[in-house]
Amino acid sequence: MARDIQDMRAIVAGGGIGGLMAALALSRRGAVVEVFEQAPAITEVGAGLQISPNGYHVFEALGLGASLAEIGTRAEAVELRDFRGRLVLRLDLGRLGPAMPYHFVHRADLIGLLAQEATRAGATVTTAARVARSEDTGAEVRVHLGDGTVRSGDVLVGADGLKSVVRAELNGPEAPFFTGQVAWRATVPAPKAMRPVATVWMGPGRH
């Protein structure tokens, strides 16, 4: 029989989008949640994100549909263009209808919303706390932090990023591995009159 989530002790390694979303969902179901983030603060630079209808409905199920709409922009289309600027394909997102919203949102705004709501739901978020290793005793899971502190719980959620300690312990240190592909990101001021269209520029062997 599956154990009830009510009062389950959950430890979340990582305070990014995945970790905070997991913390919020578990807290809303009655779990006692601790989030450990190695950065000194819950902040995020970075770039814009596209949240598809599937993703939006997760936010809606957590009661954050309206909040996502406030911090984001309802998308109009996604366009694929070649490196000369010629239109290859246009995905008209308006055709999805009002029940299937597609949003653009800045990563920092999304992190701020999730951190606020996870804390409001009862999750404890500790920063400057690096998960160094974990162990499963059979009766509980123990998390060893970088400062020597040990925390125990019933379940551990690994959301500690690209160099995840939890993932490496489960799948080995070579998962994932570097494929040689690199993405460069930047943010630029967006004029208010700019159309809510995401453009993918495609060139030989890259985009």
JSON list of N, CA and C in Angstrom, two decimals, residues 32 36 40 60 69-70 86 94 100 104-105 142 171 185 188 194:
[
{"chain": "A", "resi": 32, "resn": "VAL", "atom": "N", "xyz": [6.03, 17.49, 5.17]},
{"chain": "A", "resi": 32, "resn": "VAL", "atom": "CA", "xyz": [6.92, 18.44, 5.85]},
{"chain": "A", "resi": 32, "resn": "VAL", "atom": "C", "xyz": [8.18, 18.52, 5.01]},
{"chain": "A", "resi": 36, "resn": "PHE", "atom": "N", "xyz": [17.19, 22.43, 0.39]},
{"chain": "A", "resi": 36, "resn": "PHE", "atom": "CA", "xyz": [18.56, 22.85, 0.61]},
{"chain": "A", "resi": 36, "resn": "PHE", "atom": "C", "xyz": [19.14, 23.32, -0.72]},
{"chain": "A", "resi": 40, "resn": "PRO", "atom": "N", "xyz": [23.94, 31.21, -2.19]},
{"chain": "A", "resi": 40, "resn": "PRO", "atom": "CA", "xyz": [23.69, 32.00, -0.98]},
{"chain": "A", "resi": 40, "resn": "PRO", "atom": "C", "xyz": [22.31, 32.62, -0.92]},
{"chain": "A", "resi": 60, "resn": "GLU", "atom": "N", "xyz": [-1.78, 25.54, -12.88]},
{"chain": "A", "resi": 60, "resn": "GLU", "atom": "CA", "xyz": [-3.20, 25.70, -12.57]},
{"chain": "A", "resi": 60, "resn": "GLU", "atom": "C", "xyz": [-3.63, 24.74, -11.47]},
{"chain": "A", "resi": 69, "resn": "ALA", "atom": "N", "xyz": [0.02, 33.93, -15.28]},
{"chain": "A", "resi": 69, "resn": "ALA", "atom": "CA", "xyz": [-0.44, 34.86, -16.31]},
{"chain": "A", "resi": 69, "resn": "ALA", "atom": "C", "xyz": [-0.01, 36.29, -15.99]},
{"chain": "A", "resi": 70, "resn": "GLU", "atom": "N", "xyz": [0.08, 36.63, -14.70]},
{"chain": "A", "resi": 70, "resn": "GLU", "atom": "CA", "xyz": [0.47, 37.99, -14.29]},
{"chain": "A", "resi": 70, "resn": "GLU", "atom": "C", "xyz": [1.95, 38.25, -14.56]},
{"chain": "A", "resi": 86, "resn": "ARG", "atom": "N", "xyz": [14.56, 34.08, -43.59]},
{"chain": "A", "resi": 86, "resn": "ARG", "atom": "CA", "xyz": [13.36, 33.64, -44.29]},
{"chain": "A", "resi": 86, "resn": "ARG", "atom": "C", "xyz": [12.52, 32.72, -43.41]},
{"chain": "A", "resi": 94, "resn": "GLY", "atom": "N", "xyz": [-2.32, 30.81, -31.11]},
{"chain": "A", "resi": 94, "resn": "GLY", "atom": "CA", "xyz": [-3.68, 31.25, -30.86]},
{"chain": "A", "resi": 94, "resn": "GLY", "atom": "C", "xyz": [-4.70, 30.19, -31.25]},
{"chain": "A", "resi": 100, "resn": "MET", "atom": "N", "xyz": [-5.95, 26.32, -23.72]},
{"chain": "A", "resi": 100, "resn": "MET", "atom": "CA", "xyz": [-4.60, 25.79, -23.92]},
{"chain": "A", "resi": 100, "resn": "MET", "atom": "C", "xyz": [-3.59, 26.93, -24.02]},
{"chain": "A", "resi": 104, "resn": "PHE", "atom": "N", "xyz": [5.17, 32.98, -22.23]},
{"chain": "A", "resi": 104, "resn": "PHE", "atom": "CA", "xyz": [6.58, 33.33, -22.12]},
{"chain": "A", "resi": 104, "resn": "PHE", "atom": "C", "xyz": [6.76, 33.97, -20.75]},
{"chain": "A", "resi": 105, "resn": "VAL", "atom": "N", "xyz": [7.82, 33.59, -20.04]},
{"chain": "A", "resi": 105, "resn": "VAL", "atom": "CA", "xyz": [8.06, 34.15, -18.71]},
{"chain": "A", "resi": 105, "resn": "VAL", "atom": "C", "xyz": [9.56, 34.23, -18.47]},
{"chain": "A", "resi": 142, "resn": "ARG", "atom": "N", "xyz": [19.24, 9.82, 4.60]},
{"chain": "A", "resi": 142, "resn": "ARG", "atom": "CA", "xyz": [20.02, 10.83, 5.30]},
{"chain": "A", "resi": 142, "resn": "ARG", "atom": "C", "xyz": [20.79, 11.66, 4.29]},
{"chain": "A", "resi": 171, "resn": "ASN", "atom": "N", "xyz": [22.74, 7.04, -10.68]},
{"chain": "A", "resi": 171, "resn": "ASN", "atom": "CA", "xyz": [23.01, 6.60, -12.05]},
{"chain": "A", "resi": 171, "resn": "ASN", "atom": "C", "xyz": [24.49, 6.55, -12.43]},
{"chain": "A", "resi": 185, "resn": "ARG", "atom": "N", "xyz": [23.39, 32.23, -23.92]},
{"chain": "A", "resi": 185, "resn": "ARG", "atom": "CA", "xyz": [22.16, 32.94, -23.60]},
{"chain": "A", "resi": 185, "resn": "ARG", "atom": "C", "xyz": [22.46, 34.37, -23.18]},
{"chain": "A", "resi": 188, "resn": "VAL", "atom": "N", "xyz": [18.08, 40.96, -23.21]},
{"chain": "A", "resi": 188, "resn": "VAL", "atom": "CA", "xyz": [18.12, 42.31, -23.76]},
{"chain": "A", "resi": 188, "resn": "VAL", "atom": "C", "xyz": [16.81, 43.00, -23.42]},
{"chain": "A", "resi": 194, "resn": "MET", "atom": "N", "xyz": [6.72, 45.09, -28.55]},
{"chain": "A", "resi": 194, "resn": "MET", "atom": "CA", "xyz": [7.21, 43.88, -29.21]},
{"chain": "A", "resi": 194, "resn": "MET", "atom": "C", "xyz": [6.14, 42.79, -29.20]}
]
